[in-house]
mmCIF file with all atom_site columns, C-alpha atoms in Angstrom:
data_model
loop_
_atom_site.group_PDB
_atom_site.id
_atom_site.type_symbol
_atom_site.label_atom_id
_atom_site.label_alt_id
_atom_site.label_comp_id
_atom_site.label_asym_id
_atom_site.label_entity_id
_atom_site.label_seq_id
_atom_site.pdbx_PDB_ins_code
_atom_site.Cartn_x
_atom_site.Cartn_y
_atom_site.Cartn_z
_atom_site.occupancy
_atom_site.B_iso_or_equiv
_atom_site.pdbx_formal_charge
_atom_site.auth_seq_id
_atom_site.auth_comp_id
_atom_site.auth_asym_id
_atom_site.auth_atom_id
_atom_site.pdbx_PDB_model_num
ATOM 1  C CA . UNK L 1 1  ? 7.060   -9.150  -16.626 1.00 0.00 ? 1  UNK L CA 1
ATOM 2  C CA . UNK L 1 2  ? 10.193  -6.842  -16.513 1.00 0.00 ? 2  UNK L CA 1
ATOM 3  C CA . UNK L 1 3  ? 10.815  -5.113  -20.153 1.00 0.00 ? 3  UNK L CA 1
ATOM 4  C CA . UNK L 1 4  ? 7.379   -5.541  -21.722 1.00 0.00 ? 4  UNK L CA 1
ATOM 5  C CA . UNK L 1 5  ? 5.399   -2.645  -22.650 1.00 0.00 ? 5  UNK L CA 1
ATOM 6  C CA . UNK L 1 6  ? 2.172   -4.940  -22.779 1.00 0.00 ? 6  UNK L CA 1
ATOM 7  C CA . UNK L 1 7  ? 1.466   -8.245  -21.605 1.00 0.00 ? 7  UNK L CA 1
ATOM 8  C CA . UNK L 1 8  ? -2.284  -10.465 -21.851 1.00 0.00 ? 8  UNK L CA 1
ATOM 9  C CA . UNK L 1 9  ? -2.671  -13.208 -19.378 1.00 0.00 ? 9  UNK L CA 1
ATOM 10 C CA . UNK L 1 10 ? -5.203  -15.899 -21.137 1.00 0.00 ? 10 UNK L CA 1
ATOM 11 C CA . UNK L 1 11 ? -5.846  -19.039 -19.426 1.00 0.00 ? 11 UNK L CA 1
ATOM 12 C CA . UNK L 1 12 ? -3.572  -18.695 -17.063 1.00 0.00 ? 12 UNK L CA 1
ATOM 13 C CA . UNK L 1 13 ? -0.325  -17.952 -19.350 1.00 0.00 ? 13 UNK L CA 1
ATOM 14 C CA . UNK L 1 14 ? 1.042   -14.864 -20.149 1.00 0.00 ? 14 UNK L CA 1
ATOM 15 C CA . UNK L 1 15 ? 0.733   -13.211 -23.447 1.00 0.00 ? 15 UNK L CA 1
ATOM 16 C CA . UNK L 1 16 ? 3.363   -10.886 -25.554 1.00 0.00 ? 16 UNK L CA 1
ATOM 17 C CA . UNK L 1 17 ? 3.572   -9.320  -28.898 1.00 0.00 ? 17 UNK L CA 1
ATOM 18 C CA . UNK L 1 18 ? 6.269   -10.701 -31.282 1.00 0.00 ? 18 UNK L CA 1
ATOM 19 C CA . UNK L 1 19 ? 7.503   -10.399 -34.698 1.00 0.00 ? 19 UNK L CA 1
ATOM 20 C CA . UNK L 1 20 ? 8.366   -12.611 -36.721 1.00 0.00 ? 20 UNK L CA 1
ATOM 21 C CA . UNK L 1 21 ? 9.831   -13.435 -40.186 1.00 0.00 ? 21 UNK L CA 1
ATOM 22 C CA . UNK L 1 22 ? 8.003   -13.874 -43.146 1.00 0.00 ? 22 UNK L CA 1
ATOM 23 C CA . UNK L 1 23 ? 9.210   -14.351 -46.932 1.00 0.00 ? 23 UNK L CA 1
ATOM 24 C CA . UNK L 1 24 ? 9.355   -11.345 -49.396 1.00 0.00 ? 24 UNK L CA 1
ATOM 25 C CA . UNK L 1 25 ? 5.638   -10.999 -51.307 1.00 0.00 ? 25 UNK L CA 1
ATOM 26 C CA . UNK L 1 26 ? 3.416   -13.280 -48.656 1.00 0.00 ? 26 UNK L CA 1
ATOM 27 C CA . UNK L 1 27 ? 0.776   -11.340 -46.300 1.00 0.00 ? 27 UNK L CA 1
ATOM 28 C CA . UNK L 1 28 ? -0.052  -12.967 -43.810 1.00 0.00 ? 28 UNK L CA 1
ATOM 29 C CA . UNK L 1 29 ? -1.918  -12.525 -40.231 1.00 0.00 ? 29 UNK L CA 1
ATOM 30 C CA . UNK L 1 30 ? -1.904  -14.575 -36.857 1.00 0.00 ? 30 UNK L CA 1
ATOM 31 C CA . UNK L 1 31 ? -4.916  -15.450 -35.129 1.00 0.00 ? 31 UNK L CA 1
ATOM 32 C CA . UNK L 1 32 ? -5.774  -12.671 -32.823 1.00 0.00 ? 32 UNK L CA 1
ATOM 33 C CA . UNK L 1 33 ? -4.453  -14.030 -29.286 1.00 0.00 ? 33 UNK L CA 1
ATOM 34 C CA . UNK L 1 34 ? -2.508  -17.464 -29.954 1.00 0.00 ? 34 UNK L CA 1
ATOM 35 C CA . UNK L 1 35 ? -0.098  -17.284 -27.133 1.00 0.00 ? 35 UNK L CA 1
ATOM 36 C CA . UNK L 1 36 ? 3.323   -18.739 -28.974 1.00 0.00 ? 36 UNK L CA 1
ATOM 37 C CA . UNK L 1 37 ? 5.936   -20.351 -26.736 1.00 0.00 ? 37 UNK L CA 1
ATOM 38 C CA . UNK L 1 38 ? 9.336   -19.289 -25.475 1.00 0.00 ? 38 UNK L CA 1
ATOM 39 C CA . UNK L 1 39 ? 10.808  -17.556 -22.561 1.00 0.00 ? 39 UNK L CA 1
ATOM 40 C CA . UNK L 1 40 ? 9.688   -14.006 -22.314 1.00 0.00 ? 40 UNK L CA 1
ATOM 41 C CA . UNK L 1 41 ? 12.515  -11.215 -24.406 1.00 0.00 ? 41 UNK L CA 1
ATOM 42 C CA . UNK L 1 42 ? 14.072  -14.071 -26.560 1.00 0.00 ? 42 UNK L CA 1
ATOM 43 C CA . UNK L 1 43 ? 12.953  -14.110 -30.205 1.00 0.00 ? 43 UNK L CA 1
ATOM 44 C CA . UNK L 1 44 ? 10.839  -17.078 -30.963 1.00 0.00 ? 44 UNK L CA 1
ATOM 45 C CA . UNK L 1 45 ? 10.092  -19.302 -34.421 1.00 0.00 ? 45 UNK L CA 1
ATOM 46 C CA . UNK L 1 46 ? 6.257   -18.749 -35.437 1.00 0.00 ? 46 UNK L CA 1
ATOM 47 C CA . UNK L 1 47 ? 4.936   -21.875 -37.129 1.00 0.00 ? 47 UNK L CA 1
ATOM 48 C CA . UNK L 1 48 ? 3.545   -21.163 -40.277 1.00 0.00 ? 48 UNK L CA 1
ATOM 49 C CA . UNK L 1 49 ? 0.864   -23.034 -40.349 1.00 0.00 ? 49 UNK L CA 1
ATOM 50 C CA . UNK L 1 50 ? -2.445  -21.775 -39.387 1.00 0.00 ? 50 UNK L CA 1
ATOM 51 C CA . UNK L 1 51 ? -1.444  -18.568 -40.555 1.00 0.00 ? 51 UNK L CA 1
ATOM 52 C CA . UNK L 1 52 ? -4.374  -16.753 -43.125 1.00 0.00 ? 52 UNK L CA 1
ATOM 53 C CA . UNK L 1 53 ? -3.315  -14.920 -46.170 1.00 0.00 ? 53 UNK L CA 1
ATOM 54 C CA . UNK L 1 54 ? -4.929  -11.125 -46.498 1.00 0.00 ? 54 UNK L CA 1
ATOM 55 C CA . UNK L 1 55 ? -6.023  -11.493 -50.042 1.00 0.00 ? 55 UNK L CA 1
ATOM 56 C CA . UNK L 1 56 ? -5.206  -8.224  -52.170 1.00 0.00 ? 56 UNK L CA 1
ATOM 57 C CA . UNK L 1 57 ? -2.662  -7.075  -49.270 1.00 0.00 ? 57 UNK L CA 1
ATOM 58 C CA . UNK L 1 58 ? -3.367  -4.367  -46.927 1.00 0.00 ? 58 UNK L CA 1
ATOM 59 C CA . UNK L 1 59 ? -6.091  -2.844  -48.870 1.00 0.00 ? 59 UNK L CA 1
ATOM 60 C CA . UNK L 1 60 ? -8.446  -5.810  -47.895 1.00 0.00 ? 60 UNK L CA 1
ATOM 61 C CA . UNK L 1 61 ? -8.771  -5.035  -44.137 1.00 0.00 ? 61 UNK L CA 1
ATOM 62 C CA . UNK L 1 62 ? -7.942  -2.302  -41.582 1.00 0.00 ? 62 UNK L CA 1
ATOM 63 C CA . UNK L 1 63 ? -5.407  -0.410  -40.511 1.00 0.00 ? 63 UNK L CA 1
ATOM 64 C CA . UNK L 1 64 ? -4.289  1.144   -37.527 1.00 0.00 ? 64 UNK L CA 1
ATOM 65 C CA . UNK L 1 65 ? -2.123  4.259   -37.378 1.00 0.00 ? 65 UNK L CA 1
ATOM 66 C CA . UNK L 1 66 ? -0.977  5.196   -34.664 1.00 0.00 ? 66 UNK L CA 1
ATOM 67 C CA . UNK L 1 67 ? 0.516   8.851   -33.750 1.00 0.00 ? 67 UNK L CA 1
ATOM 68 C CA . UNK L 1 68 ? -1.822  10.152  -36.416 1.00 0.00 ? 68 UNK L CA 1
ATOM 69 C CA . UNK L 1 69 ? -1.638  13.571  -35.831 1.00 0.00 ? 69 UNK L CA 1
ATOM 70 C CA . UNK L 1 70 ? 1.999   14.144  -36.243 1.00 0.00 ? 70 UNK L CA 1
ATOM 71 C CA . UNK L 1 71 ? 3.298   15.019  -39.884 1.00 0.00 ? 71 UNK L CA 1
ATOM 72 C CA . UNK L 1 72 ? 4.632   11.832  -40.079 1.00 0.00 ? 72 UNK L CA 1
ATOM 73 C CA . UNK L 1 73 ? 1.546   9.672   -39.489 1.00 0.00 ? 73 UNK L CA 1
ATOM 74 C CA . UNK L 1 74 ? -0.370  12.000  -42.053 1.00 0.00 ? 74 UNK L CA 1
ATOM 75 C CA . UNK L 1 75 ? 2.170   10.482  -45.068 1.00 0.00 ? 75 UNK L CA 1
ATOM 76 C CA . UNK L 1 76 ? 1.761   6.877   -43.701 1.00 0.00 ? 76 UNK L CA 1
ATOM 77 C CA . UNK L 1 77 ? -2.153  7.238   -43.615 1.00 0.00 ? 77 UNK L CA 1
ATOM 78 C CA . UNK L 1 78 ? -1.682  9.036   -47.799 1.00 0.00 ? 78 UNK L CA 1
ATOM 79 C CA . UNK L 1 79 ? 0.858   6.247   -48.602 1.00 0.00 ? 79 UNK L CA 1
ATOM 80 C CA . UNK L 1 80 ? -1.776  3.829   -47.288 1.00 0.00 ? 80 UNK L CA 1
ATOM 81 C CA . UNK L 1 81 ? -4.219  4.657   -48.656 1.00 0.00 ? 81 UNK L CA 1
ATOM 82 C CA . UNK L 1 82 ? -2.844  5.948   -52.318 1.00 0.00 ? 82 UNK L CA 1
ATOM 83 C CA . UNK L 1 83 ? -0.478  2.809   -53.028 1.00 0.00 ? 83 UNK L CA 1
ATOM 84 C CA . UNK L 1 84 ? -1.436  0.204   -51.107 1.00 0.00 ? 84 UNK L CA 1
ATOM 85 C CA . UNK L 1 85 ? -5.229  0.995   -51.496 1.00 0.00 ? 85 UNK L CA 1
ATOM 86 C CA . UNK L 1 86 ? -6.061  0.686   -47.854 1.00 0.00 ? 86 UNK L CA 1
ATOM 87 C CA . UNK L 1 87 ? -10.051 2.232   -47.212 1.00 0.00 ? 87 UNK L CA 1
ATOM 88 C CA . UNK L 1 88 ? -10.327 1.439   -43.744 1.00 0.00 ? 88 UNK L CA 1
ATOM 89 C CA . UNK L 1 89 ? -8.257  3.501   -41.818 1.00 0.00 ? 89 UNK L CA 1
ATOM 90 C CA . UNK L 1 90 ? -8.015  4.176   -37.985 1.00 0.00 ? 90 UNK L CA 1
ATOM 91 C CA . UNK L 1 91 ? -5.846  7.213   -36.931 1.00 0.00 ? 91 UNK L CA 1
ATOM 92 C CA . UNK L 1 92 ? -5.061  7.687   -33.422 1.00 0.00 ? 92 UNK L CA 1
ATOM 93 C CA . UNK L 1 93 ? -3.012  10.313  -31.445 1.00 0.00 ? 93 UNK L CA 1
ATOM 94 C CA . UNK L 1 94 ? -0.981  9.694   -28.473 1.00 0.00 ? 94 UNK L CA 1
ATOM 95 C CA . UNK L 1 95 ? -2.377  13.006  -27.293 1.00 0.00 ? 95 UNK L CA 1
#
């Protein structure tokens, strides 16, 4: 798959990561690995439904930070964790 920096095939069908919208003050998380239809480097609509609310925002789960050990992931990990009361924090370097 030409222009996709990572790509799962499950059951037979081919996997990427997309974004989608969601409304100002909702948190919300997909289900690790639904596969969500539409040709591959065209936006898609994500149904709503299904979708599980992180109670208490980010500060209920974990996080993942990745480039950690520039200057620039050190402020995301102290933002984190002072104002959005994250505990759980993974910090990774590219290096």
């Amino acid at each position: 798959v030409v222009g996709e920096p990572q790509v799962v095939v499950r059951d037979g069908g081919l996997c990427v990561a997309r974004l989608g919208r969601v409304p100002v003050g909702e948190s919300v998380r997909m289900p690790v690995g639904e596969p969500v239809d539409g040709p591959v480097g065209e936006s898609v609509e994500v149904p709503v439904e299904g979708l599980v609310g992180v109670p208490g925002g980010l500060g209920s789960g974990r996080v993942l930070v990745t480039g950690a050990s520039g200057a620039l992931g050190g402020v995301v990990a102290r933002h984190l964790v002072a104002v959005h009361g994250v505990r759980e924090l993974v910090l990774v370097s590219r290096r």
